[in-house]
Structures are given as structure tokens and as C-alpha cells.
């Protein structure tokens, strides 16, 4: 095949701005909008097409922790503190409070941009989960109403159009590959057009990193690349690698969980099988005989009706469900089917099925048709394909695989950075340890989901815009530019070398073998030695024929750097930890007091540096938020609450 675009690898293009946003997903778009609203000159750089890029590009079915919506019966403080407590303090209290306080504001913004957040056609009027006065629809806890069901497939096009309307200069099909720094001040970034290979230089006063979390570290299938992770193929954590290379501080990078979604392991495509979690909550489940599997509340009381599955237990204020929560503490545990082991003891017969046929029509249709359809990667691959093949949720049941919402049973060494993994360490401005660089969304430690990405993105954008006023454009070192050019284009000049898929497979296998479910010093050090060997021997052999393959190659180089960071982070924690899903055979003591800290990691010119930080370093979340955001709070009262 002849490459359809011009060869521009010898061309250099330079742009300047007040605020540079790297990543055009939910967080990046909102960061750009916030900065542009403040009158700043904004550039947004996106590897794909901003209109549909990022984890939210194909859809979002529910918006967690919108605690300031008019129907909510809980406060942002209550839910933020519950998330912190639920994770035993290994949580991002700053980002959680921002999400709980401002997530609703971002939904209202989306509505003004053209996104759909209400049942405007009255399709679900009268349902237990709908508020007839506002048209808002709720998931999980129908009593407290702080998680909204939304039509998220409408969001990214609306955000993209708003960015253009505000004058944001959007560079689609442009990968950011390196951050520029001078005297511990971020001064911009370098990159490449993914179609032509043109080299891009972006100079900025401040920068916002919004480029997703790492992926394809332990799990990779060269034949089913697009199903190797739940998130999009190109979302592999390049922002983490870029930050690590220039000395950015990270924390909780030792945390990984047993695989949940990946065709590279053993699962089916996300949400394509019957289950009762997340998007499918709280579907009726039956065994192979057609016997219904009971739901129970946190106290073990069997629930007789479908409606009871969506309300707290007697004496319980609220319960938590969602992407961050797998096995909540008693205080926050919501209704759930009996555990798998208990079902086996009672004689329930495999396989299990999701049976929507017996549910109330509104509950059936909101699961199969809205939730499955609006969630990422479900509208066409799942909902449309099943419909075309005759599946009717009012007549047919759908088999479940595995024991929970993962749609599979993974091995302990088949791991992912799912839920609320590690990431960039930040302060109350969402600023990194490098002046002028801010972070948002999945780049932050212990963050997850669309509401968090939107809220922290906007927050980081306005903080970066404010800070840009005290900085000037600084000229980057020519040597830094030339070094990055050499690194980026090297694979184009290697003939008959190694394919990027081979190296990705090798990295994943190494991480399974040396950083699996059980870790120890010897394994981790051997893993680092092996990855160093890959850097010395395999990286110079990488070969590609066009810019598309070159981009995939750059991604694998980033995966290699992130894998080294993970191994080094694991070496720093000399004990095991239940909330971090971290088991060491050589340090089996679980969560000792002396290790009950955030342990950070920073790469200082090849030397690993670390420090211990109190888990409550951010202080009281409500007090500190208000201290840092008085101007915004005054604006929000008028704009979002009409006060």
C-alpha cells in the first residue's frame, strides 16, 4: 500500500501559546475551554481526532459523584470523604472533592454545548430512576441521586465544537512526544504529525497534561490490538512516560489489579456479556436452570423486588458503586448478588445469565439500549451488532462469564492499571513538581471516570490560565530538539528490524513474569535488568515503514519507560498492602504503620528519588477547596445556581 500523505519528516513547525493542552479527551477539552474562557491563547494537541478521541470519545453511560445537582441528597464533602475512607486513604482527596463539587457544573456546560444530560423526550418518564421535574436520570443509589445516567455519545462532538468556537487552535493527528523543561520550568512540548511525520515544536507559558493512564503493560494481543484494553488503542500513558523522563513526581505506581477487561487475557469485549455490575447494574441474574440469583443488602437481607436493589439498607445513608469501587467496605456496600462461593455452596448451577426479560420495562430498556449503547465501545460493537443478529432483551437472556463484571477470570499475573491506579502527584492547583505544568483526568493518581476527567480538566485549565500571566515564553535548547528528532525518526532508518508488536509482546510477558500478583526484590530487579536489555538491544532494532507504524513504535517506547517506573516503584515499598493490591513474598507484613504513606517516585537524570508523604497531605478537602477557589465559587453561584 502506498502511504496517502506527504513525507514531511524534514519539516519543522513552531507555534506559541499561553496554555498548551496535551490530550484532546474529556479532560483536555475542558482544560482548553477553561483557559480559552479566560481569554488565553490556547493550543490543544491530540494524537487522534478530538471530535471522538479519548476514553469518552465513543460514549459515557453514567456520570459519577455529581453531588451538587439539584436532586442530590448528599454533599460533595460526604462523598469525597467516603471515597478517601473507602480506599484507606490511598486516594486523591483533591481530585475527588473537585469532581464532587464541580462535576455537575461540567454537565451543565455540556448541555449548553449541545450534549444531552436529561430525558428530554420523556422516554423514561415515571421510572424510579427519573426525576420528572428536571428530566435527570440516576444510576445506582436512587435515594441519594448523585450518579447520573447520561447520553455520553453526544459529549465529545459538543466539546470539540465549543473548543473551536472559543478559538482554541486544535492540532489533530499530532502526537506529543516530549515535554520541554528549563530550570525546572515547563516551557512547552515537542511532537510529530502522525500522518506526514512533520516535526512540531510548541512553546508555551504553561502546560496541562491530559493524556490518559498507561495501558498494554501486562496485557497485549498482537492480533486484537483494539481489544487489548478497555480504553482506546492509542491511550497508553504517553503523558506518564513524558513526565517521568523529565523528572515529574508520581505516586501509587506500585498499585495494579488483576485483569478486568482485555482480549489479550481471556475476556470478551466490555459489556458484551450478561452481568450485574457497573453499566449492567442491577440486572436480574439466573443460573442455568432459570433459578433467580438473590440480591442481598450489606447485612445479608434478601431483597424481594427489583426496586430494592437501588436503595440503601436500613440505617445506611448512601452506598458507593462505580469504576473506582470493586469490593467496598461495609459502610459503603450497596445491594449485590450473593457471592460466587456462597452460590456454589447453595447449589446454583453454572453458567449464569443476565435475564432482563423479567425486569420492569423501564429498567430493562435503560440497561439495554441506553447504558449499553452510551458507554464507551458499546453503541456499534455491542448494541447494534446484537440487534442486527436478532437479540431482543425482552425475550432473550445473555450468558455471563467469570464471577463478576470482568466478563472473565484472569490469572494473578495478568494485571492492569484499572480502577484508581497511580499517577502524577499534585497540589491543590493540580500543579506538578515542575513549575508551569499541570495535570488532569487519568494522568492524576487515584482518579477515574468521565466526571473526574471533566471536573479536573476544567480546574487545571483555569489554574494554568491564571499562572500563565506571570510567565514569558522561553526558548528551548536546540540540543533538546535535535535529540528528540533523532529518537523519533530512528526506526524509519532501520531495515528488516523488529516490529513494534514484537516489543510490546516482550514487555508484557516480562511484566507478567517479574511484576505479577506476587512480587519480591529478586523478581523486580531481574525484570528491570531484562527491560534494560530491551532498551539496549531491541530498541535500536525497531523498524517501521510509515508514520502510522512510527506512532505505534513511539507508544511502545513509552510503555517500556512506564514499565520501568512501575518496577522501580514496587521496589520502593518494603511491605505488602491490601488497598494497593500489592503482595510481596519477601515483605509479607500487610500495611504496617511505618509504610502507611504515599511513596513517590521521581527519575532525576537516571537516579531514582523518592519521598514519603502523609496520606492526608491535602488537608480537609472542603476547607482547602474553598481556600483555593473563592473566585470560582462566586462565579458558580451565579452561573450554575442562579444565586
XYZ file of C-alpha atoms in Angstrom:
643
model
C 0.000 0.000 0.000
C 1.239 3.457 -0.871
C 1.136 5.882 2.071
C -1.505 8.526 1.145
C 0.133 11.534 2.840
C 3.201 13.626 2.058
C 6.570 12.822 3.607
C 7.389 15.818 5.827
C 9.931 14.428 8.264
C 12.386 17.129 7.207
C 9.936 19.948 8.004
C 9.833 21.749 11.351
C 6.833 23.780 12.504
C 6.744 26.051 15.581
C 3.774 27.503 17.495
C 3.442 29.597 20.649
C 0.612 29.950 23.161
C -0.271 30.920 26.715
C -1.667 27.480 27.646
C -0.724 24.258 25.903
C -3.056 21.286 26.455
C -1.722 17.833 25.629
C -4.512 15.335 25.028
C -7.914 16.034 23.494
C -10.100 13.722 25.567
C -12.676 14.794 28.137
C -10.093 16.343 30.487
C -8.102 18.025 27.716
C -11.115 19.606 26.043
C -12.394 21.029 29.321
C -8.910 22.327 30.187
C -8.751 24.119 26.832
C -12.257 25.557 27.271
C -11.465 26.880 30.767
C -8.275 28.588 29.578
C -9.944 29.999 26.464
C -12.833 31.382 28.528
C -10.177 33.251 30.494
C -9.067 34.937 27.291
C -5.846 32.992 26.884
C -4.303 31.812 23.640
C -4.740 28.021 23.778
C -3.319 25.170 21.731
C -4.700 21.646 22.078
C -2.645 18.710 20.755
C -4.378 15.397 20.087
C -2.978 12.184 18.603
C -6.318 11.213 17.057
C -9.340 13.326 16.106
C -10.540 15.453 19.025
C -14.148 15.104 17.903
C -14.144 11.451 19.016
C -10.848 10.876 20.803
C -10.131 9.675 24.311
C -11.844 7.235 26.648
C -15.107 9.200 26.392
C -14.938 9.520 22.620
C -17.450 6.807 21.820
C -19.629 7.396 24.851
C -20.254 7.653 28.586
C -23.258 5.989 30.196
C -23.109 7.426 33.700
C -21.527 10.386 35.461
C -20.401 9.652 38.978
C -20.336 11.939 42.011
C -22.309 14.878 40.627
C -23.171 15.743 44.217
C -24.209 19.350 43.616
C -27.031 18.510 41.206
C -30.469 19.750 42.375
C -31.762 16.256 43.206
C -28.770 15.099 45.256
C -29.310 14.291 48.927
C -25.601 14.113 49.739
C -22.916 16.783 49.866
C -19.632 16.874 47.942
C -17.832 16.626 51.272
C -19.687 13.447 52.277
C -18.948 11.569 49.079
C -15.363 12.786 48.681
C -14.536 11.736 52.236
C -16.287 8.403 51.685
C -14.092 7.689 48.657
C -10.990 8.575 50.659
C -12.031 6.349 53.554
C -13.128 3.511 51.266
C -9.617 3.358 49.803
C -7.974 3.554 53.264
C -6.564 6.955 52.388
C -4.779 5.769 49.240
C -6.968 8.147 47.332
C -6.783 11.527 45.668
C -8.786 13.709 48.034
C -8.074 16.808 45.942
C -9.430 15.361 42.703
C -12.359 13.609 44.422
C -13.573 16.811 46.012
C -13.193 18.745 42.753
C -15.225 16.031 40.991
C -17.938 16.020 43.664
C -18.202 19.819 43.778
C -17.782 20.732 40.097
C -18.855 17.624 38.158
C -22.431 18.898 37.955
C -21.183 22.245 36.617
C -19.423 20.468 33.781
C -22.620 18.589 32.894
C -24.471 21.907 32.702
C -21.690 23.213 30.473
C -22.032 20.168 28.239
C -25.770 20.778 27.971
C -25.161 24.337 26.751
C -22.653 22.964 24.205
C -25.264 20.550 22.818
C -24.693 17.411 24.893
C -27.693 15.512 26.252
C -27.951 15.056 30.030
C -31.745 14.780 30.511
C -34.628 12.641 29.318
C -35.893 15.427 27.071
C -38.273 13.125 25.148
C -39.878 11.650 28.281
C -38.795 8.138 27.270
C -38.400 7.082 30.892
C -40.997 9.353 32.496
C -42.346 7.839 35.696
C -39.431 5.459 36.241
C -37.988 5.166 39.741
C -34.646 6.482 38.490
C -36.021 9.630 36.808
C -36.854 12.993 38.325
C -39.874 14.144 36.343
C -39.363 17.822 37.169
C -35.762 18.082 35.882
C -35.676 15.132 33.487
C -32.461 13.943 35.167
C -31.911 10.196 35.423
C -29.927 8.412 38.105
C -27.934 5.194 38.484
C -27.071 3.017 41.485
C -28.442 4.833 44.557
C -31.953 6.017 43.645
C -32.441 7.538 47.094
C -29.454 9.885 47.115
C -29.262 10.566 43.381
C -25.643 11.652 42.955
C -24.725 9.451 39.954
C -26.457 10.455 36.724
C -27.260 8.426 33.632
C -26.305 10.471 30.574
C -26.222 10.288 26.780
C -22.445 10.466 26.650
C -22.085 9.709 22.947
C -23.176 13.321 22.377
C -20.418 14.808 24.539
C -17.165 14.774 22.580
C -18.535 16.344 19.360
C -20.104 19.070 21.507
C -16.833 19.699 23.353
C -14.888 19.837 20.107
C -17.240 22.393 18.590
C -17.035 24.530 21.735
C -13.236 24.476 21.602
C -13.361 25.728 18.021
C -15.969 28.365 18.874
C -13.736 29.734 21.638
C -10.755 29.971 19.294
C -8.740 27.048 20.624
C -6.185 26.029 17.993
C -6.629 22.272 17.691
C -3.845 20.130 16.249
C -5.474 16.789 15.432
C -3.408 13.781 14.323
C -0.440 15.203 16.209
C 1.275 13.175 18.921
C 3.041 14.918 21.770
C 6.271 13.001 22.431
C 8.371 15.054 24.873
C 7.971 17.827 27.416
C 10.357 20.770 27.337
C 11.882 21.985 30.593
C 14.382 24.664 31.598
C 15.436 25.371 35.206
C 12.561 23.199 36.490
C 10.041 25.212 34.470
C 7.899 23.592 31.815
C 8.245 25.582 28.609
C 6.296 23.521 26.067
C 6.424 20.243 24.208
C 7.660 18.510 21.084
C 5.758 16.190 18.794
C 5.038 14.853 15.343
C 2.222 14.829 12.828
C 1.110 11.193 12.742
C 0.231 11.310 9.039
C 3.136 13.185 7.496
C 5.870 12.904 10.128
C 6.272 16.704 10.308
C 8.163 17.695 13.484
C 6.230 20.028 15.798
C 7.560 22.473 18.396
C 5.083 24.010 20.846
C 6.286 26.819 23.110
C 4.009 27.742 25.997
C 3.854 29.667 29.243
C 2.006 26.821 30.978
C 1.076 23.253 30.033
C -1.750 20.883 31.025
C -1.123 17.137 30.780
C -4.353 15.254 29.990
C -3.158 12.174 28.136
C -4.700 9.111 29.846
C -3.298 6.378 32.083
C -0.860 3.644 30.986
C -2.158 0.524 29.249
C -0.878 -2.558 27.393
C 1.735 -3.036 30.123
C 0.882 -6.602 31.192
C -1.708 -7.473 28.537
C -1.291 -7.278 24.782
C -2.641 -9.252 21.835
C -0.944 -8.515 18.520
C -3.952 -9.826 16.574
C -6.599 -7.999 18.610
C -4.781 -4.770 19.443
C -8.005 -2.791 19.768
C -9.310 -5.173 22.437
C -6.109 -5.299 24.462
C -7.519 -2.679 26.830
C -10.905 -1.218 27.740
C -9.811 2.279 26.738
C -8.880 3.312 23.157
C -5.872 1.735 21.461
C -3.858 4.946 21.423
C -4.416 5.719 25.115
C -1.337 4.042 26.565
C 0.122 6.536 29.042
C 2.486 8.588 26.901
C 1.982 11.526 29.250
C 3.270 9.423 32.154
C 6.369 8.464 30.170
C 6.979 12.058 29.072
C 6.687 13.293 32.636
C 8.900 10.536 34.032
C 11.658 11.344 31.550
C 11.919 14.969 32.741
C 11.722 14.345 36.488
C 7.993 14.575 37.269
C 6.856 13.103 40.589
C 4.428 10.157 40.652
C 2.806 8.111 43.387
C 0.949 4.789 43.828
C 2.643 3.391 40.723
C 3.140 0.135 42.628
C -0.630 -0.458 42.510
C -2.076 -2.759 39.851
C -5.120 -5.023 39.880
C -5.838 -8.449 38.476
C -7.123 -8.040 34.921
C -10.710 -6.997 34.375
C -11.124 -6.312 30.649
C -8.752 -7.433 27.901
C -8.990 -9.790 24.992
C -5.230 -10.198 25.487
C -6.093 -12.088 28.648
C -9.291 -14.027 28.415
C -12.270 -11.662 28.397
C -14.936 -10.761 25.890
C -15.388 -7.168 24.687
C -16.520 -4.885 27.511
C -20.247 -5.078 28.395
C -20.969 -7.613 25.647
C -21.806 -10.364 28.126
C -24.507 -10.562 30.780
C -23.519 -9.451 34.275
C -24.878 -7.281 37.064
C -22.189 -4.650 37.609
C -21.386 -1.114 36.506
C -23.263 -0.475 33.247
C -25.458 -3.537 33.843
C -26.345 -2.769 37.471
C -28.618 -4.184 38.848
C -29.632 -6.758 36.237
C -31.514 -9.843 37.295
C -29.242 -12.902 37.231
C -30.315 -16.525 36.819
C -28.488 -19.846 36.756
C -28.577 -22.479 34.012
C -31.886 -23.865 35.377
C -33.546 -20.455 35.234
C -33.453 -20.053 39.032
C -33.064 -16.405 40.041
C -29.923 -15.488 41.976
C -30.859 -13.416 45.032
C -29.697 -9.888 45.744
C -28.881 -9.043 49.359
C -28.131 -5.779 51.149
C -24.966 -5.174 53.169
C -26.467 -7.005 56.149
C -27.320 -10.103 54.122
C -31.050 -9.374 53.977
C -32.505 -10.883 50.835
C -34.189 -8.299 48.593
C -37.504 -9.380 47.113
C -38.056 -6.736 44.428
C -36.008 -5.110 41.677
C -36.676 -1.683 43.202
C -34.989 -2.647 46.491
C -31.691 -3.200 44.660
C -31.303 0.543 44.188
C -31.779 1.788 47.755
C -29.530 1.862 50.839
C -30.025 -0.649 53.633
C -31.838 0.290 56.825
C -29.614 2.677 58.776
C -27.316 3.328 55.790
C -27.013 6.909 54.497
C -25.767 6.041 50.993
C -23.793 3.395 49.126
C -20.954 3.611 46.602
C -20.780 1.958 43.214
C -18.767 2.671 40.089
C -15.422 2.432 38.369
C -13.306 3.080 41.475
C -15.179 0.595 43.654
C -14.851 -3.183 43.409
C -15.279 -4.524 46.952
C -16.452 -1.651 49.171
C -16.292 -1.577 52.941
C -19.399 -2.395 54.953
C -20.252 1.291 55.441
C -20.499 1.878 51.688
C -21.571 -1.541 50.414
C -24.643 -1.489 48.212
C -27.055 -4.252 47.227
C -25.322 -7.106 45.435
C -25.934 -10.685 44.351
C -24.718 -13.379 46.706
C -21.011 -14.083 46.405
C -19.870 -16.736 43.953
C -18.621 -19.166 46.634
C -21.907 -18.928 48.507
C -23.850 -19.577 45.309
C -21.815 -22.737 44.703
C -22.495 -23.919 48.275
C -26.227 -23.411 47.749
C -26.220 -25.464 44.572
C -26.683 -22.818 41.897
C -25.652 -24.201 38.524
C -23.276 -22.616 36.013
C -23.404 -20.927 33.595
C -25.142 -17.807 34.857
C -27.143 -15.405 32.700
C -28.370 -11.829 32.828
C -32.150 -12.004 32.458
C -33.604 -8.612 31.598
C -36.876 -10.158 30.425
C -38.292 -10.320 33.934
C -37.352 -6.755 34.902
C -39.698 -3.751 34.695
C -39.693 -2.349 31.164
C -38.029 0.915 32.163
C -35.206 -0.901 33.975
C -34.713 -3.299 31.071
C -34.620 -0.526 28.473
C -32.316 1.737 30.457
C -29.745 -1.069 30.755
C -30.043 -2.487 27.245
C -30.439 0.491 24.954
C -29.163 3.398 26.985
C -26.418 2.217 29.347
C -25.320 -0.468 26.878
C -25.204 1.869 23.921
C -23.943 5.060 25.538
C -20.962 3.527 27.345
C -17.601 3.525 25.553
C -17.242 0.944 22.766
C -20.820 -0.344 23.092
C -23.065 1.600 20.684
C -21.964 -0.170 17.486
C -19.790 -3.138 18.566
C -22.298 -4.408 21.131
C -25.780 -2.864 20.928
C -26.020 -2.533 17.148
C -24.329 -5.848 16.377
C -26.510 -7.783 18.817
C -29.633 -6.078 17.479
C -28.675 -6.895 13.882
C -28.293 -10.549 14.893
C -31.732 -10.697 16.453
C -31.042 -10.201 20.159
C -34.137 -8.864 21.952
C -33.670 -8.008 25.632
C -37.390 -8.541 26.299
C -37.161 -12.145 25.062
C -33.563 -13.331 25.315
C -31.033 -13.843 28.091
C -27.295 -13.249 27.814
C -24.632 -15.551 29.246
C -22.203 -14.314 31.897
C -18.536 -15.303 32.066
C -16.295 -15.161 35.093
C -17.599 -14.307 38.543
C -18.242 -10.599 38.216
C -18.317 -7.628 35.882
C -14.968 -8.516 34.295
C -16.642 -10.976 31.904
C -13.754 -13.386 32.546
C -11.450 -14.943 35.138
C -7.912 -13.603 34.839
C -4.722 -15.048 36.278
C -2.956 -13.123 39.075
C -0.080 -12.142 36.763
C -2.482 -10.731 34.140
C -2.708 -7.222 35.517
C -3.973 -3.778 34.576
C -3.940 -0.207 35.850
C -7.707 -0.259 36.325
C -9.953 1.486 38.847
C -7.914 4.161 40.649
C -4.232 3.463 39.919
C -1.152 5.610 40.419
C -0.256 8.735 38.531
C 1.102 12.246 38.797
C 1.417 13.731 42.284
C -0.175 17.194 42.506
C -1.109 20.052 44.853
C -4.372 21.992 45.250
C -3.745 23.791 41.941
C -3.316 20.396 40.225
C 0.245 21.549 39.624
C 3.061 19.036 39.311
C 6.503 19.408 40.913
C 7.605 21.162 37.704
C 6.613 24.827 37.572
C 4.139 25.659 34.847
C 2.967 22.063 34.272
C -0.465 20.940 35.482
C -2.233 17.583 35.203
C -5.823 16.362 34.944
C -8.010 13.323 34.375
C -6.424 9.885 34.191
C -2.943 11.402 34.456
C -3.627 12.135 38.132
C -3.025 9.477 40.758
C -6.089 7.593 42.039
C -8.554 9.079 39.556
C -11.132 7.512 37.280
C -14.210 8.131 35.135
C -15.648 10.896 32.992
C -16.910 13.160 35.767
C -13.464 13.302 37.326
C -11.803 13.953 33.954
C -14.182 16.789 33.124
C -14.010 18.461 36.536
C -10.241 18.195 36.999
C -9.642 19.163 33.370
C -11.564 22.418 33.714
C -9.954 23.074 37.093
C -6.417 22.529 35.777
C -7.187 24.675 32.740
C -8.271 27.661 34.790
C -5.311 27.312 37.185
C -2.889 27.064 34.245
C -4.514 30.094 32.624
C -4.112 32.141 35.799
C -0.473 31.073 36.216
C 0.367 31.877 32.587
C 0.080 35.577 33.372
C 3.304 35.519 35.410
C 5.412 33.691 32.801
C 7.002 34.539 29.454
C 7.739 32.258 26.503
C 11.180 30.677 26.973
C 13.234 29.453 24.029
C 14.024 25.717 24.249
C 17.545 24.373 23.911
C 18.349 23.371 20.350
C 20.133 20.291 21.655
C 16.866 19.052 23.246
C 15.048 19.460 19.930
C 17.710 17.628 17.935
C 17.903 14.776 20.469
C 14.135 14.250 20.262
C 14.202 14.320 16.465
C 16.882 11.658 16.434
C 14.900 9.478 18.861
C 11.610 9.851 16.990
C 12.772 9.121 13.456
C 15.395 6.434 14.162
C 13.075 3.456 13.374
C 12.495 4.774 9.840
C 16.149 4.116 9.000
C 16.292 0.528 10.268
C 15.683 -2.091 7.590
C 14.324 -5.572 8.309
C 14.286 -4.922 12.052
C 11.847 -5.613 14.857
C 8.135 -4.776 14.617
C 6.575 -2.679 17.410
C 4.164 -5.514 18.224
C 7.064 -7.851 18.999
C 8.492 -5.465 21.572
C 5.090 -4.781 23.150
C 4.559 -8.540 23.499
C 8.002 -8.953 25.043
C 7.375 -6.169 27.571
C 4.008 -7.628 28.560
C 5.478 -11.073 29.058
C 8.329 -9.632 31.139
C 5.884 -7.731 33.348
C 3.762 -10.848 33.885
C 6.844 -12.863 34.836
C 8.586 -10.310 37.050
C 5.826 -7.978 38.296
C 2.819 -10.273 38.631
C 0.496 -10.956 41.536
C 3.358 -11.847 43.912
C 6.469 -9.681 43.907
C 9.887 -9.703 45.572
C 13.179 -7.863 45.242
C 14.835 -10.547 43.143
C 11.993 -10.733 40.637
C 11.643 -6.962 40.354
C 15.380 -6.414 39.848
C 15.523 -9.183 37.257
C 12.603 -7.526 35.498
C 14.432 -4.199 35.404
C 17.563 -5.898 34.076
C 15.523 -7.535 31.330
C 13.831 -4.260 30.331
C 17.223 -2.528 30.302
C 18.384 -5.248 27.923
C 15.387 -4.496 25.700
C 16.383 -0.805 25.694
C 19.961 -1.567 24.719
C 19.423 -4.416 22.259
C 15.839 -4.311 20.947
C 15.033 -0.593 20.753
C 17.825 0.088 18.188
C 16.358 -2.764 16.104
C 12.854 -1.254 15.899
C 11.829 -0.705 12.306
C 8.819 0.813 10.543
C 7.790 1.947 7.064
C 5.352 4.828 7.598
C 4.203 7.408 10.183
C 1.365 5.172 11.428
C 3.781 2.395 12.368
C 6.148 5.032 13.734
C 3.472 6.298 16.145
C 2.776 2.759 17.362
C 6.535 2.343 17.862
C 6.713 5.544 19.923
C 3.871 4.219 22.077
C 5.747 1.018 22.840
C 8.840 3.023 23.787
C 6.590 4.893 26.260
C 5.186 1.591 27.554
C 8.772 0.460 28.140
C 9.548 3.589 30.199
C 6.329 3.259 32.207
C 7.088 -0.409 32.912
C 10.471 0.564 34.344
C 8.783 3.176 36.524
C 6.338 0.572 37.840
C 9.111 -1.894 38.695
C 11.122 0.809 40.474
C 8.020 1.948 42.381
C 7.376 -1.626 43.508
C 10.939 -1.858 44.835
C 10.403 1.255 46.963
C 7.534 -0.191 49.047
C 9.038 -2.686 51.515
C 5.777 -4.231 52.702
C 2.521 -5.595 51.339
C -0.675 -3.553 51.125
C -4.290 -4.624 50.769
C -5.696 -1.312 49.420
C -2.852 -1.120 46.904
C -3.437 -4.748 45.792
C 0.285 -5.189 46.466
C 1.747 -8.500 47.662
C 5.443 -9.107 48.345
C 6.657 -12.557 49.355
C 9.809 -11.052 50.907
C 7.856 -8.417 52.874
C 4.561 -10.140 53.741
C 3.548 -7.788 56.589
C 0.336 -6.114 55.470
C 0.075 -2.314 55.755
C 2.470 -1.694 58.676
C 2.197 1.731 60.300
C 5.676 2.770 59.169
C 4.709 2.288 55.493
C 1.267 3.887 55.716
C 2.215 6.732 53.350
C 2.161 7.767 49.747
C 5.554 6.711 48.403
C 6.521 8.913 45.474
C 8.948 8.188 42.656
C 10.931 10.611 40.517
C 13.565 9.980 37.866
C 16.318 12.575 38.285
C 18.591 12.069 35.259
C 18.561 8.295 35.712
C 18.725 8.340 39.525
C 15.539 7.174 41.252
C 14.483 9.542 44.031
C 11.602 9.066 46.446
C 9.912 10.544 49.478
C 7.125 9.631 51.880
C 4.085 11.866 52.065
C 1.250 11.704 54.592
C -1.911 10.331 53.004
C -3.863 13.370 54.199
C -1.275 15.848 52.910
C -4.015 17.862 51.202
C -5.798 18.706 54.495
C -9.551 18.961 54.993
C -10.942 18.765 51.479
C -13.827 21.220 51.859
C -11.767 23.813 53.725
C -8.832 23.646 51.330
C -11.016 23.685 48.224
C -12.769 26.830 49.392
C -9.453 28.445 50.309
C -8.118 27.912 46.773
C -11.283 28.665 44.766
C -13.169 31.668 46.140
C -13.356 33.423 42.757
C -14.715 30.338 41.040
C -17.220 29.666 43.832
C -18.638 33.169 43.474
C -18.941 32.715 39.712
C -20.544 29.271 40.106
C -23.233 30.586 42.460
C -24.460 32.895 39.729
C -23.806 30.790 36.644
C -24.859 27.317 37.817
C -27.246 28.012 40.688
C -28.698 31.423 39.786
C -27.851 32.929 43.188
